[in-house]
Coordinates of C-alpha atoms in Angstrom, one line a residue:
M1 CA 8.5 -0.4 -24.9
P2 CA 8.1 3.3 -25.7
S3 CA 4.8 4.7 -26.7
A4 CA 3.3 8.0 -27.6
I5 CA -0.1 9.2 -26.4
N6 CA -1.8 12.5 -26.3
A7 CA -4.8 12.1 -23.9
A8 CA -7.3 14.7 -22.9
V9 CA -9.6 13.8 -20.0
A10 CA -12.7 15.7 -19.0
Q11 CA -16.0 14.9 -17.4
Q12 CA -19.3 15.4 -19.1
T13 CA -22.3 15.8 -16.7
A14 CA -25.9 15.2 -17.3
A15 CA -28.5 17.8 -16.1
G16 CA -28.7 17.5 -12.4
S17 CA -25.6 15.4 -12.0
V18 CA -22.7 16.3 -9.8
P19 CA -19.7 17.6 -11.7
S20 CA -16.2 16.7 -10.6
A21 CA -13.0 18.8 -11.1
T22 CA -9.7 17.8 -12.5
V23 CA -7.4 18.0 -9.6
S24 CA -4.0 17.9 -11.3
T25 CA -2.4 17.3 -14.6
T26 CA 1.3 17.0 -13.9
E27 CA 4.2 15.9 -15.9
G28 CA 7.2 13.9 -14.7
T29 CA 10.0 11.8 -15.9
G30 CA 10.2 8.0 -15.6
G31 CA 13.0 5.5 -16.1
G32 CA 16.1 4.8 -14.0
T33 CA 16.3 4.8 -10.3
G34 CA 17.3 8.4 -10.2
G35 CA 14.4 9.7 -12.3
I36 CA 11.3 7.6 -11.7
Y37 CA 10.2 9.6 -8.7
S38 CA 9.3 12.9 -10.3
A39 CA 5.9 11.8 -11.8
I40 CA 4.7 10.6 -8.4
I41 CA 6.8 11.8 -5.4
S42 CA 7.5 15.4 -6.3
R43 CA 4.3 16.5 -8.0
N44 CA 2.6 17.6 -4.8
Q45 CA 3.8 19.2 -1.7
P46 CA 2.3 18.1 1.7
I47 CA -1.2 19.6 2.1
I48 CA -1.8 21.5 5.4
K49 CA -5.3 22.6 6.2
V50 CA -5.5 26.3 6.6
K51 CA -7.1 26.1 10.1
E52 CA -4.6 23.7 11.4
K53 CA -1.1 24.5 12.7
T54 CA 1.8 22.9 11.0
Y55 CA 4.2 20.5 12.6
E56 CA 6.8 23.2 12.7
E57 CA 4.5 25.6 14.5
L58 CA 3.4 23.1 17.1
H59 CA 6.9 21.8 17.7
K60 CA 8.2 25.3 18.2
K61 CA 5.4 26.2 20.6
C62 CA 6.0 23.1 22.7
L63 CA 9.7 23.9 23.0
E64 CA 9.0 27.5 23.9
Q65 CA 6.6 26.5 26.7
N66 CA 8.7 23.5 27.8
I67 CA 5.7 21.1 27.4
L68 CA 5.2 17.7 25.6
Y69 CA 2.7 17.7 22.8
E70 CA -0.7 16.1 23.4
D71 CA -2.7 15.4 20.2
P72 CA -6.4 16.6 20.7
D73 CA -7.5 14.8 17.5
F74 CA -6.2 11.4 18.4
P75 CA -6.3 11.2 22.2
P76 CA -4.8 8.4 24.3
N77 CA -8.1 6.6 25.0
E78 CA -10.3 3.9 23.7
S79 CA -11.8 6.0 20.9
S80 CA -8.4 5.9 19.1
L81 CA -8.2 2.1 19.6
F82 CA -11.4 0.4 18.7
Y83 CA -14.9 1.3 17.5
S84 CA -16.7 -2.1 17.2
Q85 CA -16.7 -3.0 20.9
K86 CA -15.3 -2.1 24.3
I87 CA -12.3 -4.1 25.5
P88 CA -12.4 -5.2 29.1
I89 CA -8.6 -4.6 29.4
K90 CA -7.1 -1.3 30.4
F91 CA -4.1 -0.3 28.2
E92 CA -1.7 2.3 29.4
W93 CA -0.7 5.0 27.0
K94 CA 3.0 5.7 27.5
R95 CA 5.6 7.8 25.9
P96 CA 8.8 5.9 24.8
R97 CA 10.8 7.5 27.7
E98 CA 8.4 5.8 30.1
I99 CA 8.8 2.4 28.3
C100 CA 12.5 2.1 28.2
E101 CA 15.7 4.0 28.9
N102 CA 17.4 5.8 26.0
P103 CA 14.6 5.7 23.4
R104 CA 15.6 6.3 19.8
F105 CA 13.6 7.2 16.7
I106 CA 15.8 5.3 14.3
I107 CA 18.8 3.1 15.2
G108 CA 21.3 2.6 12.4
G109 CA 18.9 3.4 9.7
A110 CA 15.3 2.2 9.2
N111 CA 15.5 -1.4 8.0
R112 CA 13.0 -4.1 6.9
T113 CA 14.2 -6.3 9.8
D114 CA 13.2 -3.6 12.3
I115 CA 9.5 -4.4 12.0
C116 CA 7.6 -6.9 14.2
Q117 CA 3.9 -7.3 14.0
G118 CA 1.6 -7.0 17.0
E119 CA -1.9 -8.3 17.5
L120 CA -3.7 -5.9 15.2
G121 CA -4.2 -7.8 11.9
D122 CA -2.3 -5.2 9.8
C123 CA 0.3 -7.5 8.3
W124 CA -0.7 -5.9 4.9
F125 CA 0.5 -2.5 6.2
L126 CA 3.7 -3.8 7.8
A127 CA 4.6 -5.7 4.6
A128 CA 4.4 -2.4 2.8
I129 CA 6.6 -0.7 5.4
A130 CA 9.3 -3.4 4.9
C131 CA 9.2 -2.7 1.1
L132 CA 9.4 1.0 1.9
T133 CA 12.6 0.6 3.7
L134 CA 14.3 -0.7 0.6
N135 CA 13.7 2.6 -1.2
K136 CA 15.6 5.3 0.8
K137 CA 14.2 8.2 -1.2
L138 CA 10.6 7.1 -0.6
L139 CA 11.4 6.3 3.0
C140 CA 12.6 9.8 3.7
R141 CA 9.5 11.3 2.1
V142 CA 7.2 9.3 4.3
I143 CA 9.3 9.4 7.5
P144 CA 11.1 12.7 7.9
H145 CA 14.4 11.7 9.5
D146 CA 15.1 15.0 11.3
Q147 CA 13.1 13.8 14.3
S148 CA 14.6 12.7 17.6
F149 CA 14.0 11.8 21.2
I150 CA 17.2 13.7 22.1
Q151 CA 17.6 17.0 20.2
N152 CA 14.6 19.4 20.5
Y153 CA 12.4 16.6 21.8
A154 CA 8.8 17.8 22.5
G155 CA 6.8 14.6 22.3
I156 CA 5.6 15.4 18.7
F157 CA 6.3 13.6 15.4
H158 CA 5.0 13.7 11.9
F159 CA 4.7 11.5 8.8
Q160 CA 3.6 12.1 5.3
F161 CA 1.2 10.0 3.2
W162 CA -0.2 10.3 -0.3
R163 CA -4.0 10.8 0.0
Y164 CA -6.1 10.7 -3.1
G165 CA -4.0 13.0 -5.2
D166 CA -2.2 15.0 -2.6
W167 CA 0.5 14.6 0.1
V168 CA -0.8 15.1 3.7
D169 CA 1.3 15.7 6.8
V170 CA 0.0 13.7 9.8
V171 CA 1.1 15.1 13.2
I172 CA 0.9 12.9 16.3
D173 CA 2.1 12.8 19.9
D174 CA 4.3 9.9 20.9
C175 CA 1.9 8.2 23.4
L176 CA 1.6 4.5 22.5
P177 CA -0.7 1.8 23.9
T178 CA 1.0 -0.6 26.2
Y179 CA 0.3 -3.6 28.5
N180 CA 2.8 -4.6 31.2
N181 CA 5.1 -2.0 29.8
Q182 CA 5.1 -3.6 26.3
L183 CA 3.9 -2.2 23.1
V184 CA 0.5 -3.7 22.1
F185 CA 0.8 -3.2 18.4
T186 CA 3.8 -2.8 16.0
K187 CA 7.2 -2.8 17.6
S188 CA 10.8 -2.8 16.6
S189 CA 13.2 -5.8 17.0
Q190 CA 15.2 -3.4 19.2
R191 CA 13.2 -2.4 22.3
N192 CA 14.3 1.2 22.3
E193 CA 13.6 2.0 18.6
F194 CA 10.2 3.5 17.9
W195 CA 9.9 4.7 14.3
S196 CA 7.7 1.8 13.1
A197 CA 5.3 2.1 16.1
L198 CA 4.9 5.8 15.5
L199 CA 4.4 5.4 11.8
E200 CA 1.7 2.9 12.5
K201 CA 0.0 5.3 14.9
A202 CA 0.1 8.1 12.3
Y203 CA -1.5 5.7 9.8
A204 CA -4.1 4.7 12.4
K205 CA -4.9 8.4 12.9
L206 CA -5.3 9.0 9.2
H207 CA -8.0 6.3 9.2
G208 CA -9.6 7.1 12.5
S209 CA -8.5 4.3 14.8
Y210 CA -6.1 1.3 15.2
E211 CA -9.0 -1.1 14.5
A212 CA -9.6 0.5 11.1
L213 CA -6.3 -1.0 10.1
K214 CA -7.5 -4.6 10.7
G215 CA -7.5 -6.5 7.4
G216 CA -6.5 -5.1 4.0
N217 CA -4.5 -5.4 0.8
T218 CA -0.8 -4.4 0.8
T219 CA -1.5 -2.3 -2.2
E220 CA -3.4 0.3 -0.1
A221 CA -0.4 1.1 2.0
M222 CA 2.0 1.0 -0.9
E223 CA -0.1 3.6 -2.8
D224 CA -0.3 5.7 0.3
F225 CA 3.5 5.7 0.6
T226 CA 4.1 6.5 -3.0
G227 CA 1.1 7.8 -4.9
G228 CA 2.0 5.1 -7.4
V229 CA -0.2 2.8 -9.4
T230 CA -0.7 -0.9 -8.5
E231 CA -0.9 -3.9 -10.7
F232 CA -2.3 -7.1 -9.3
Y233 CA -1.5 -10.6 -10.5
E234 CA -3.1 -14.0 -9.8
I235 CA 0.1 -16.1 -9.9
K236 CA -1.7 -19.1 -11.5
D237 CA -2.6 -16.7 -14.4
A238 CA 0.6 -14.7 -14.4
P239 CA 2.2 -13.9 -17.7
K240 CA 5.1 -16.0 -18.8
D241 CA 7.6 -13.3 -18.1
I242 CA 6.5 -12.7 -14.5
Y243 CA 10.0 -13.2 -13.2
K244 CA 11.3 -10.5 -15.6
I245 CA 8.4 -8.2 -14.4
M246 CA 9.4 -8.8 -10.8
K247 CA 13.0 -8.2 -11.5
H248 CA 12.3 -4.9 -13.3
A249 CA 10.0 -3.8 -10.4
I250 CA 12.7 -4.3 -7.8
D251 CA 15.4 -2.7 -10.0
R252 CA 13.1 0.4 -10.5
G253 CA 12.4 0.8 -6.8
S254 CA 8.8 -0.4 -6.9
L255 CA 7.2 -1.9 -3.8
M256 CA 6.1 -5.5 -4.1
A257 CA 4.3 -8.0 -1.9
S258 CA 2.9 -11.5 -2.2
S259 CA 0.5 -13.7 -0.3
I260 CA -1.1 -17.2 -0.1
D261 CA -4.8 -17.6 -0.2
D262 CA -6.3 -19.2 2.9
N263 CA -9.1 -20.8 0.8
L264 CA -11.7 -18.8 2.7
G265 CA -11.3 -15.6 0.8
F266 CA -10.3 -13.4 3.7
S267 CA -8.1 -10.4 3.1
Y268 CA -4.7 -10.2 4.6
G269 CA -4.6 -9.8 8.3
S270 CA -8.3 -10.1 8.8
A271 CA -9.6 -12.1 11.7
P272 CA -12.7 -14.1 10.6
R273 CA -12.4 -16.5 13.5
N274 CA -11.7 -14.1 16.3
S275 CA -13.2 -10.8 17.4
I276 CA -11.0 -8.0 18.5
G277 CA -11.8 -8.9 22.1
E278 CA -10.7 -12.5 21.6
Q279 CA -7.5 -11.4 19.9
I280 CA -6.6 -9.0 22.7
A281 CA -7.4 -11.5 25.4
R282 CA -5.1 -14.0 23.8
M283 CA -2.4 -11.4 23.3
V284 CA -2.6 -10.4 27.0
K285 CA -2.1 -14.0 28.0
Q286 CA 1.0 -14.2 25.8
L287 CA 2.3 -10.9 27.2
E288 CA 1.9 -12.3 30.8
N289 CA 3.7 -15.5 29.8
A290 CA 6.5 -13.4 28.2
Q291 CA 6.6 -11.3 31.4
M292 CA 7.2 -14.4 33.4
S293 CA 9.9 -15.6 31.0
Y294 CA 11.7 -12.3 30.9
P295 CA 11.3 -10.7 34.3
T296 CA 13.8 -7.9 33.6
V297 CA 12.2 -5.0 31.8
D298 CA 15.6 -3.9 30.6
Y299 CA 16.0 -7.1 28.5
Q300 CA 17.6 -6.1 25.2
A301 CA 17.0 -7.4 21.7
T302 CA 19.8 -9.3 20.1
D303 CA 20.7 -9.8 16.4
E304 CA 19.3 -13.4 16.6
R305 CA 15.9 -12.8 18.1
P306 CA 13.8 -9.7 19.0
A307 CA 13.1 -9.0 22.6
W308 CA 9.6 -9.7 24.0
T309 CA 8.6 -11.7 21.0
I310 CA 4.9 -12.4 20.7
V311 CA 3.8 -14.7 17.9
P312 CA 0.6 -12.9 16.6
M313 CA -2.2 -13.7 14.3
Q314 CA -3.0 -17.3 15.4
Y315 CA -6.0 -17.4 13.1
E316 CA -3.7 -17.4 10.1
T317 CA -2.9 -21.0 8.9
R318 CA 0.8 -22.0 9.3
M319 CA 1.8 -24.7 6.8
S320 CA 4.3 -27.5 7.4
C321 CA 6.8 -25.7 5.0
G322 CA 6.8 -22.7 7.3
L323 CA 4.7 -20.4 5.1
V324 CA 1.5 -18.9 6.4
K325 CA -1.8 -18.8 4.5
G326 CA -3.9 -15.6 4.5
H327 CA -0.8 -13.6 5.3
A328 CA 1.1 -10.8 3.4
Y329 CA 4.8 -11.0 2.7
S330 CA 7.2 -8.3 1.5
V331 CA 9.2 -9.2 -1.6
T332 CA 12.6 -7.7 -0.8
A333 CA 14.8 -9.1 -3.6
V334 CA 14.7 -11.0 -6.9
E335 CA 18.1 -12.5 -8.0
E336 CA 19.8 -15.2 -9.9
T337 CA 22.8 -17.3 -8.8
I338 CA 24.8 -20.2 -10.0
F339 CA 24.1 -23.5 -8.3
K340 CA 26.0 -26.7 -9.3
G341 CA 26.9 -25.1 -12.6
E342 CA 23.3 -24.0 -13.5
K343 CA 21.6 -20.6 -13.2
I344 CA 18.8 -20.6 -10.6
R345 CA 16.3 -17.9 -9.9
L346 CA 15.6 -16.8 -6.3
V347 CA 13.1 -14.6 -4.5
R348 CA 13.6 -13.1 -1.1
L349 CA 10.6 -12.5 1.1
R350 CA 9.9 -11.2 4.6
N351 CA 7.3 -12.2 7.1
P352 CA 6.1 -9.1 9.1
W353 CA 6.0 -11.1 12.2
G354 CA 9.8 -10.9 12.3
Q355 CA 9.9 -14.7 12.6
V356 CA 8.3 -17.9 11.2
E357 CA 10.1 -18.6 7.9
W358 CA 10.1 -21.0 4.9
N359 CA 12.0 -24.2 5.8
G360 CA 12.4 -25.7 2.3
P361 CA 15.1 -25.4 -0.3
W362 CA 17.1 -22.2 -0.1
S363 CA 15.9 -21.4 3.4
D364 CA 18.4 -20.0 5.9
K365 CA 19.9 -23.4 7.0
S366 CA 19.3 -25.4 3.8
E367 CA 22.0 -27.5 2.2
E368 CA 21.9 -25.5 -1.0
W369 CA 23.9 -22.7 0.6
N370 CA 26.8 -25.1 1.1
F371 CA 27.4 -24.9 -2.7
I372 CA 27.5 -21.1 -2.8
D373 CA 30.8 -19.3 -2.2
E374 CA 31.2 -16.7 0.6
D375 CA 31.3 -13.7 -1.8
E376 CA 28.1 -14.7 -3.4
K377 CA 26.5 -15.2 0.0
I378 CA 27.5 -11.7 1.0
R379 CA 26.1 -10.4 -2.3
L380 CA 22.8 -12.1 -1.6
Q381 CA 22.9 -11.0 2.1
H382 CA 22.3 -14.6 3.2
K383 CA 22.0 -14.8 7.0
V384 CA 21.2 -17.7 9.3
V385 CA 19.0 -15.8 11.7
E386 CA 15.3 -16.0 12.7
D387 CA 14.3 -12.5 11.5
G388 CA 11.3 -13.4 9.3
E389 CA 13.3 -13.0 6.0
F390 CA 14.3 -15.9 3.8
W391 CA 15.2 -16.9 0.2
I392 CA 13.0 -19.3 -1.8
S393 CA 13.5 -20.6 -5.3
F394 CA 11.3 -18.9 -7.9
Q395 CA 9.9 -22.3 -8.8
D396 CA 8.7 -22.8 -5.2
F397 CA 7.5 -19.2 -5.0
M398 CA 5.3 -19.8 -8.0
R399 CA 4.1 -23.2 -6.5
H400 CA 3.1 -21.9 -3.1
F401 CA 2.1 -18.2 -3.5
T402 CA -1.2 -17.2 -5.1
K403 CA -1.1 -13.4 -5.4
L404 CA 1.4 -10.7 -6.3
E405 CA 1.0 -7.0 -5.9
I406 CA 3.4 -4.4 -7.4
C407 CA 3.1 -0.7 -6.8
N408 CA 4.8 1.1 -9.7
L409 CA 6.1 4.6 -9.2
T410 CA 5.2 5.3 -12.8
P411 CA 3.5 3.1 -15.4
D412 CA 6.8 2.4 -17.3
T413 CA 8.4 0.8 -14.3
L414 CA 8.1 -2.7 -15.6
E415 CA 9.2 -1.8 -19.2
A416 CA 12.6 -1.3 -20.9
D417 CA 15.1 0.9 -19.2
K418 CA 14.4 4.1 -21.1
L419 CA 13.6 7.6 -19.9
K420 CA 10.0 8.5 -20.5
T421 CA 7.8 11.4 -19.7
W422 CA 4.5 10.7 -18.1
T423 CA 1.4 12.7 -17.5
V424 CA -0.9 11.9 -14.6
S425 CA -4.4 13.3 -14.8
V426 CA -6.3 13.0 -11.5
N427 CA -10.1 13.6 -11.6
E428 CA -12.4 13.6 -8.6
G429 CA -15.9 12.4 -8.7
R430 CA -18.9 11.1 -6.8
W431 CA -21.7 8.6 -7.1
V432 CA -24.9 10.1 -5.8
R433 CA -28.0 8.1 -5.3
G434 CA -30.8 9.0 -7.7
C435 CA -28.4 11.2 -9.7
S436 CA -25.1 9.6 -10.7
A437 CA -24.9 6.2 -9.0
G438 CA -26.0 4.1 -11.9
G439 CA -24.3 0.8 -11.3
C440 CA -22.8 -1.4 -13.9
R441 CA -23.9 -2.2 -17.5
N442 CA -26.3 -4.8 -16.1
Y443 CA -28.6 -1.9 -15.2
P444 CA -29.3 -0.1 -18.5
D445 CA -32.0 2.1 -17.0
T446 CA -29.4 3.8 -14.7
F447 CA -25.9 3.0 -16.1
W448 CA -25.9 6.0 -18.4
T449 CA -26.3 8.4 -15.3
N450 CA -22.8 7.5 -14.0
P451 CA -20.1 10.2 -14.3
Q452 CA -18.5 10.2 -17.8
Y453 CA -14.9 11.2 -18.5
R454 CA -13.7 12.0 -22.0
L455 CA -10.4 10.5 -23.2
K456 CA -8.7 11.6 -26.4
L457 CA -6.1 9.3 -27.9
L458 CA -4.4 11.4 -30.6
E459 CA -1.1 9.7 -31.4
E460 CA -0.2 6.1 -32.0
D461 CA 2.5 4.2 -30.1
D462 CA 6.1 4.9 -31.2
D463 CA 7.0 1.2 -31.7
P464 CA 8.5 0.4 -35.1
E465 CA 8.1 -3.4 -34.5
D466 CA 4.3 -3.0 -34.0
E467 CA 2.4 -2.6 -37.2
E468 CA -0.9 -1.8 -35.5
V469 CA -2.0 1.8 -35.1
I470 CA -2.5 1.6 -31.4
C471 CA -2.3 4.0 -28.4
S472 CA -1.3 2.7 -24.9
F473 CA -2.5 4.1 -21.6
L474 CA -3.4 3.1 -18.1
V475 CA -6.6 3.8 -16.1
A476 CA -6.9 3.5 -12.3
L477 CA -10.1 3.9 -10.3
M478 CA -9.9 4.4 -6.6
Q479 CA -12.8 4.7 -4.1
K480 CA -12.2 7.1 -1.2
N481 CA -12.5 7.0 2.6
R482 CA -14.2 3.6 2.9
R483 CA -11.7 2.4 5.5
K484 CA -12.1 5.5 7.6
E485 CA -15.8 5.1 7.5
R486 CA -15.8 1.5 8.7
K487 CA -17.0 2.6 12.1
L488 CA -20.2 3.9 10.4
G489 CA -20.7 0.5 8.7
A490 CA -19.0 1.3 5.4
N491 CA -17.3 -1.5 3.4
L492 CA -15.5 -1.3 0.1
Y493 CA -17.8 -1.2 -2.9
T494 CA -17.4 -3.6 -5.8
I495 CA -16.1 -1.2 -8.5
G496 CA -15.1 -1.3 -12.2
F497 CA -15.2 0.8 -15.3
A498 CA -15.9 0.6 -19.0
I499 CA -14.6 2.5 -22.0
Y500 CA -16.7 3.4 -25.0
E501 CA -15.9 5.2 -28.3
M502 CA -17.8 8.5 -28.5
H503 CA -18.3 8.9 -32.3
G504 CA -17.9 12.6 -32.2
T505 CA -20.6 13.5 -29.7
K506 CA -19.8 16.2 -27.1
H507 CA -22.6 15.6 -24.7
H508 CA -23.3 13.3 -21.8
L509 CA -24.1 9.9 -23.4
Q510 CA -27.7 8.9 -22.9
K511 CA -29.4 5.6 -22.3
D512 CA -30.0 4.7 -26.0
F513 CA -26.3 5.0 -26.8
F514 CA -25.5 2.1 -24.4
L515 CA -28.3 0.0 -25.8
Y516 CA -26.8 -0.1 -29.2
N517 CA -23.0 0.3 -28.6
A518 CA -20.7 -2.2 -26.9
S519 CA -17.7 -1.1 -24.9
K520 CA -14.3 -1.0 -26.6
A521 CA -12.5 -2.0 -23.3
R522 CA -13.3 -2.5 -19.6
S523 CA -11.8 -3.6 -16.4
K524 CA -11.4 -7.3 -16.2
T525 CA -13.8 -7.6 -13.4
Y526 CA -15.7 -5.7 -10.8
I527 CA -14.0 -6.2 -7.4
N528 CA -14.3 -4.9 -3.9
M529 CA -10.8 -3.4 -3.7
R530 CA -9.9 0.2 -3.0
E531 CA -8.3 0.6 -6.4
I532 CA -8.4 -1.3 -9.7
S533 CA -6.2 -0.5 -12.6
E534 CA -5.8 -1.8 -16.1
R535 CA -3.5 -1.2 -19.1
F536 CA -5.2 -0.7 -22.5
R537 CA -4.2 -0.4 -26.2
L538 CA -6.8 1.2 -28.4
P539 CA -6.8 2.9 -31.9
P540 CA -6.5 6.8 -31.9
S541 CA -10.0 8.2 -31.3
E542 CA -12.1 9.9 -28.7
Y543 CA -13.5 7.7 -25.9
V544 CA -15.4 8.0 -22.7
V545 CA -14.5 6.3 -19.4
I546 CA -17.4 5.4 -17.2
P547 CA -16.5 4.4 -13.5
S548 CA -19.2 2.7 -11.5
T549 CA -20.1 0.5 -8.6
Y550 CA -21.5 -2.9 -9.5
D551 CA -24.9 -2.2 -8.0
P552 CA -26.7 1.1 -8.5
H553 CA -27.7 3.6 -5.8
Q554 CA -24.4 3.2 -3.9
E555 CA -23.0 6.6 -2.8
G556 CA -19.4 7.3 -2.5
E557 CA -16.4 9.4 -3.7
F558 CA -13.7 8.3 -6.1
I559 CA -10.7 9.5 -8.1
L560 CA -10.0 8.4 -11.6
R561 CA -6.4 8.6 -12.8
V562 CA -5.3 8.3 -16.4
F563 CA -1.5 7.8 -17.1
S564 CA -0.2 8.8 -20.5
E565 CA 3.2 9.6 -21.9
K566 CA 2.8 12.9 -23.6
S567 CA 1.2 16.2 -22.4
S568 CA -2.3 15.6 -21.1
L569 CA -4.8 18.3 -21.5
S570 CA -8.0 18.7 -19.5
E571 CA -11.1 20.2 -21.1

C-alpha cells in the first residue's frame, strides 16, 4: 500500500565518541519491472581506488604489450585458497585455454542451469547466482558481458559488487585452481564455459580467499549483487499471504532462496563434520574416480547431465524425498496451474549442485504432469532432466522447507503494483571499545554510549483505509568486513537495534533517559547475521535509532540504512 514518509536521519555523538558520516541520500523510483532498479542499481557508479589502475587501463596495457594479465593481489597460490590450514595436495592454477579447447566466457546466455557446485561449501553463494541469472538487468550489472576469450583476450576479467553502499569493480586474472585438469570449485554444466567460475573467483578475492566463502546465508550474496534489502521468514511463522509475497517478489525481479534446517543450526554450506582438508581429500578421490570413468579429457557435457559431475557436500543430509537439509536452494519461479479442474500453486527450485532433486509430487517424472497439456508444460518450462531444478507444490514446499530469504530491490517490491519514490539514507558507523561499543539494553551502564541516529517521521501514511495516524519505514543494520576478517579469527557479531522517541532533545541521550523510557520499537531479536532488517509503523514524531551488538566492548564497523518514501534529509 502507498505510504508517505519524510524522514531525516543524523547521528548524535557523545563527547569522545566516534562520529559517522552519512554516505548517501539518494532518490529512486520503485514499482514495475522497468523502474524498480533506480533506487538500488543506478544510485552509485563503480568505485575505483585512486591508486589502482582500472580494468580498462590494465586490459589495454596487456594488449599493447602482448602479455596475459597476472593479478598481484590474488596470486595463484595457497594464500588465495585457504587460511586455516595447509592442504597436502598440490593444485594447478590453469587458464581456461589450458583446461579445454575453445573456452568461452558465456555460451548461449548465462542461465541458472549453468552452475554446478564444487567442494567449497558455498551453496549459499551459488543459489544467489542462480537467482541473479533470472534478472538480466542485474546480471549485466554484476557480470559485464563485453568480455571474451576470443576478441581482445588478455587473461583479465572484471565483475561488480555492491559493497556497503557503493559499487566496486573487482579485477582478476583467469587462472583457476584445478586437479587432474578439472576445476576444483564452481564449474559450468558445459566444460568450456567459465563465467560462473570466474565470478566465484572475483567474489573470493573480494573476501580474501576461497575458504572465506565457506558457509553463509544466501542473503549476503543477494545483497552484494543488488544493494537491495533482505527480508527473512521462518516458514512455520510466515504470514498467511506468504504465497502472494513470494509471487510479488518473483514478478518484481527480487532474488529469493529457501533452505531446510539440518537440526544442528549450521549455516548453509558449512562443514561442521569435515575440515577443509577432509573435504578436499574426499573430493580428490572423487576426481580420480571420475578420471577413470571418463578417460578422455575432451568429454563434452550434454543437455541431460554435466560433464565430470562430482556430488559435493557429503556432510549435508539428503532426505528420502530427494531434498537436502542444511542446503540453500534458489527459488526460480512461483506459478499456478489447473490440475484436474482445480487451481494448484507451484514453486520451482534449483539445487546448486546441478543434480539431486525432489522426487515427490510435481517432480520431473511425476504422474501429475500427465494431466497437464503440452502448452502449459511449455509455459512452466517443465523438463525431464537431471539439472538440479524441479517443481514442488506450494503445500509440500511449506511442509519441508524452514527458511525463506527475499532480497528486494526496493522496500515496495512486495506491495501493490504502484510506482513509488524511495529514499535510501546510508549511514556509516563504528562500535569502539570503551567509547561507543555499549552492547544491548541489558547493559544499562554502557548501552547509552552506542551510536545514536535521529529519525524524523513528519507525514503519516497515505492510506485512506487506515484510520491510524501512522508512518511506515524500514531499518536495515549491516555489519562490515567480518567474513573477510575470518582469517584473523573474526566471526559475525550478534546484532540488533532499538528505536526510542526523543521528546524534543537535540543531544546524545544519556544513561538516565534509558532507565526511565522504554523503546517504541526494536528488531525482533539479536542475531549473528550480516544484516538484519525490520519494517515499522510509528506515529509522526522524532525518534532515535540505536544499533548495537548484543554484548558490550565488541569492536566493528557497520552501516545503517533507512528506507523511506519521500525526500530524506540528513542533518
